[in-house]
Amino acid sequence: AAAEPLVTLPIVMVQGNHEANDQFVYGLFPTSNDTGSFGLDYGPVHFSVLNDNAFGEWNATAMAAWLAADLAATERPWRVATFHRPIVSSSNPHGEDATNKTYLLPVIDSGGAQIVLNGHSHNYERSYPVRNMVETEGGAIHFVTGGAGAPLYTGSYDRGYTAVEAKTEHWVLVEANSNTWTSTAYDLAGNVIDTVEITR
């Protein structure tokens, strides 16, 4: 049923831990480098797509430097960092990834990205704007969208920076122009789980 829409829609692959550095992933979604990370412009948005599974070949310091350079090079009004393991997450299990928190969070907190998109935790989450894991006006908003069919996670660490957390399969629609980012999360019945509008 999905075959026809998938051949007409653009797809951006953000590798997860189950794909790791699988040869078939690179065969289906080739990149211009051996890290699996790349920058992509789509309308007013620049996506910095990181393969945070590649630590064996690409150390975390180099990954953070790549992210900082890629974000700094764009002139698009919206800068989005996307990678698999979340830095800001109330989910139990998984929750916050220590390596990404140590190396990528300072880049994001420096103003490099306004939005962070992650998976890994099998739920939906949206943070308040945060810097250094503390709610801060003008900080980045972190989204976890990991409810695509795997068993859902039940517990919560109940972090103070989490605005919304929902244990449900879902999908997220994003609309962006040069001034406004609007995202709405829906469950599979079409009910709205969360909606947020962010202005620059």
Short mmCIF file of C-alpha atoms in Angstrom, two decimals:
data_model
loop_
_atom_site.label_atom_id
_atom_site.label_comp_id
_atom_site.label_asym_id
_atom_site.label_seq_id
_atom_site.Cartn_x
_atom_site.Cartn_y
_atom_site.Cartn_z
CA ALA A 1 0.00 0.00 0.00
CA ALA A 2 2.90 2.38 0.68
CA ALA A 3 4.80 1.68 -2.54
CA GLU A 4 3.06 4.23 -4.79
CA PRO A 5 3.33 7.24 -2.42
CA LEU A 6 6.93 6.39 -1.57
CA VAL A 7 8.10 6.65 -5.18
CA THR A 8 6.72 10.18 -5.48
CA LEU A 9 7.71 11.64 -2.09
CA PRO A 10 11.18 12.81 -1.10
CA ILE A 11 12.64 10.66 1.68
CA VAL A 12 15.54 11.65 3.91
CA MET A 13 17.13 8.76 5.77
CA VAL A 14 18.31 9.36 9.33
CA GLN A 15 20.03 6.15 10.36
CA GLY A 16 18.87 4.41 13.51
CA ASN A 17 20.66 1.97 15.75
CA HIS A 18 19.06 -1.04 14.03
CA GLU A 19 20.42 0.11 10.66
CA ALA A 20 23.84 0.91 12.17
CA ASN A 21 26.23 1.06 9.21
CA ASP A 22 24.43 -1.58 7.15
CA GLN A 23 25.60 -1.87 3.55
CA PHE A 24 22.01 -2.02 2.29
CA VAL A 25 21.20 1.32 3.92
CA TYR A 26 24.11 2.95 2.10
CA GLY A 27 23.02 1.21 -1.10
CA LEU A 28 19.49 2.59 -0.89
CA PHE A 29 20.41 6.00 0.57
CA PRO A 30 23.89 6.92 -0.70
CA THR A 31 25.69 9.95 0.72
CA SER A 32 28.67 11.90 -0.55
CA ASN A 33 30.92 10.76 2.34
CA ASP A 34 31.65 7.66 4.37
CA THR A 35 30.07 8.97 7.60
CA GLY A 36 26.48 8.87 6.44
CA SER A 37 25.99 12.50 7.53
CA PHE A 38 25.04 15.35 5.22
CA GLY A 39 23.40 18.76 5.01
CA LEU A 40 20.18 19.32 3.08
CA ASP A 41 18.15 22.41 2.23
CA TYR A 42 14.38 22.10 1.79
CA GLY A 43 12.50 25.37 1.40
CA PRO A 44 13.39 27.68 4.31
CA VAL A 45 14.87 24.81 6.35
CA HIS A 46 18.42 23.47 6.54
CA PHE A 47 18.71 19.94 7.90
CA SER A 48 21.99 18.74 9.40
CA VAL A 49 21.57 14.96 9.22
CA LEU A 50 23.97 13.10 11.51
CA ASN A 51 24.72 9.39 11.62
CA ASP A 52 25.34 9.00 15.35
CA ASN A 53 25.93 5.27 14.86
CA ALA A 54 29.28 5.88 13.19
CA PHE A 55 31.45 6.40 16.27
CA GLY A 56 33.82 3.57 15.31
CA GLU A 57 34.87 5.38 12.14
CA TRP A 58 34.05 8.95 13.04
CA ASN A 59 34.70 10.03 16.60
CA ALA A 60 32.32 12.20 18.57
CA THR A 61 34.64 15.24 18.55
CA ALA A 62 34.78 15.17 14.76
CA MET A 63 31.01 14.68 14.59
CA ALA A 64 30.43 17.78 16.74
CA ALA A 65 32.85 19.81 14.62
CA TRP A 66 31.06 18.69 11.46
CA LEU A 67 27.69 19.72 12.93
CA ALA A 68 28.98 23.15 13.97
CA ALA A 69 30.46 23.79 10.51
CA ASP A 70 27.38 22.56 8.66
CA LEU A 71 25.01 24.71 10.71
CA ALA A 72 27.26 27.76 10.40
CA ALA A 73 27.44 27.43 6.61
CA THR A 74 23.71 27.76 5.93
CA GLU A 75 21.79 30.97 5.38
CA ARG A 76 18.37 29.30 5.70
CA PRO A 77 16.24 30.83 8.48
CA TRP A 78 15.51 27.46 10.15
CA ARG A 79 18.35 25.17 11.21
CA VAL A 80 17.42 21.64 12.23
CA ALA A 81 19.78 19.05 13.68
CA THR A 82 18.52 15.51 13.26
CA PHE A 83 20.09 12.28 14.52
CA HIS A 84 18.80 9.09 16.11
CA ARG A 85 19.58 9.13 19.84
CA PRO A 86 17.96 12.01 21.77
CA ILE A 87 19.78 14.37 24.08
CA VAL A 88 16.61 15.71 25.69
CA SER A 89 14.17 12.93 26.54
CA SER A 90 12.01 11.83 29.46
CA SER A 91 11.53 8.34 28.03
CA ASN A 92 12.21 5.23 30.05
CA PRO A 93 14.09 3.23 28.80
CA HIS A 94 16.70 4.99 26.67
CA GLY A 95 16.17 8.62 27.69
CA GLU A 96 19.13 10.95 27.22
CA ASP A 97 22.14 9.76 25.23
CA ALA A 98 25.29 10.63 27.18
CA THR A 99 27.65 10.91 24.18
CA ASN A 100 25.34 13.15 22.16
CA LYS A 101 24.66 15.21 25.28
CA THR A 102 28.39 15.74 25.87
CA TYR A 103 29.42 16.51 22.30
CA LEU A 104 26.39 17.76 20.36
CA LEU A 105 24.45 19.70 22.99
CA PRO A 106 27.06 22.51 23.26
CA VAL A 107 26.84 23.04 19.48
CA ILE A 108 23.05 23.19 19.63
CA ASP A 109 23.06 25.40 22.74
CA SER A 110 25.39 27.89 21.08
CA GLY A 111 22.52 28.88 18.79
CA GLY A 112 23.44 26.52 15.99
CA ALA A 113 19.98 24.93 15.71
CA GLN A 114 16.49 25.98 16.73
CA ILE A 115 14.98 22.51 16.28
CA VAL A 116 16.30 19.02 17.10
CA LEU A 117 14.57 15.90 15.71
CA ASN A 118 15.29 12.45 17.16
CA GLY A 119 13.91 8.92 17.36
CA HIS A 120 15.17 5.94 19.41
CA SER A 121 12.67 6.37 22.27
CA HIS A 122 9.41 4.68 21.28
CA ASN A 123 7.05 7.55 22.02
CA TYR A 124 6.35 11.20 21.16
CA GLU A 125 7.99 13.99 23.10
CA ARG A 126 8.43 17.74 22.76
CA SER A 127 10.59 19.79 25.07
CA TYR A 128 10.21 23.36 26.14
CA PRO A 129 12.87 25.63 24.60
CA VAL A 130 16.03 24.58 26.45
CA ARG A 131 19.68 25.47 26.82
CA ASN A 132 21.98 23.27 28.89
CA MET A 133 18.94 21.09 29.69
CA VAL A 134 17.14 24.02 31.36
CA GLU A 135 14.00 25.73 30.04
CA THR A 136 15.24 28.95 28.44
CA GLU A 137 13.48 31.39 26.14
CA GLY A 138 15.10 31.22 22.71
CA GLY A 139 16.61 27.80 23.31
CA ALA A 140 16.23 24.84 20.96
CA ILE A 141 13.08 22.73 21.01
CA HIS A 142 13.77 19.00 20.95
CA PHE A 143 11.30 16.53 19.43
CA VAL A 144 11.33 12.75 19.81
CA THR A 145 9.21 10.96 17.24
CA GLY A 146 9.73 7.24 17.71
CA GLY A 147 6.20 5.84 17.55
CA ALA A 148 6.29 4.11 14.17
CA GLY A 149 5.30 0.59 15.12
CA ALA A 150 7.80 -0.83 17.61
CA PRO A 151 6.59 -1.64 21.15
CA LEU A 152 5.88 1.62 22.96
CA TYR A 153 7.68 2.67 26.12
CA THR A 154 5.61 2.99 29.24
CA GLY A 155 7.66 4.80 31.87
CA SER A 156 8.80 8.39 32.22
CA TYR A 157 11.70 10.02 33.97
CA ASP A 158 9.42 13.10 34.26
CA ARG A 159 12.10 15.64 33.37
CA GLY A 160 11.14 19.24 33.98
CA TYR A 161 12.03 20.27 30.43
CA THR A 162 9.40 17.99 28.81
CA ALA A 163 6.33 19.87 27.60
CA VAL A 164 4.51 16.89 26.04
CA GLU A 165 5.03 13.14 26.27
CA ALA A 166 2.65 10.60 24.71
CA LYS A 167 2.82 6.82 24.57
CA THR A 168 1.28 6.31 21.13
CA GLU A 169 2.06 5.47 17.54
CA HIS A 170 2.03 8.70 15.61
CA TRP A 171 3.25 10.87 12.76
CA VAL A 172 4.22 14.54 12.63
CA LEU A 173 3.40 17.18 10.02
CA VAL A 174 5.69 20.22 9.80
CA GLU A 175 4.97 23.42 7.89
CA ALA A 176 7.59 26.17 7.77
CA ASN A 177 8.05 29.57 6.18
CA SER A 178 10.81 32.07 6.78
CA ASN A 179 9.23 33.29 10.03
CA THR A 180 7.18 30.43 11.44
CA TRP A 181 7.62 26.70 12.14
CA THR A 182 4.43 24.79 12.92
CA SER A 183 4.43 21.13 13.82
CA THR A 184 1.45 18.95 14.64
CA ALA A 185 1.64 15.38 15.91
CA TYR A 186 -1.27 13.02 15.14
CA ASP A 187 -2.09 9.56 16.38
CA LEU A 188 -3.08 6.90 13.86
CA ALA A 189 -6.78 7.77 14.23
CA GLY A 190 -6.04 11.37 13.20
CA ASN A 191 -6.40 12.87 16.67
CA VAL A 192 -4.04 15.76 17.48
CA ILE A 193 -1.53 14.82 20.17
CA ASP A 194 0.38 18.08 20.15
CA THR A 195 0.74 21.22 18.11
CA VAL A 196 3.26 24.02 18.50
CA GLU A 197 4.07 27.18 16.56
CA ILE A 198 7.55 28.65 16.83
CA THR A 199 8.39 32.09 15.50
CA ARG A 200 11.77 33.60 14.72
#
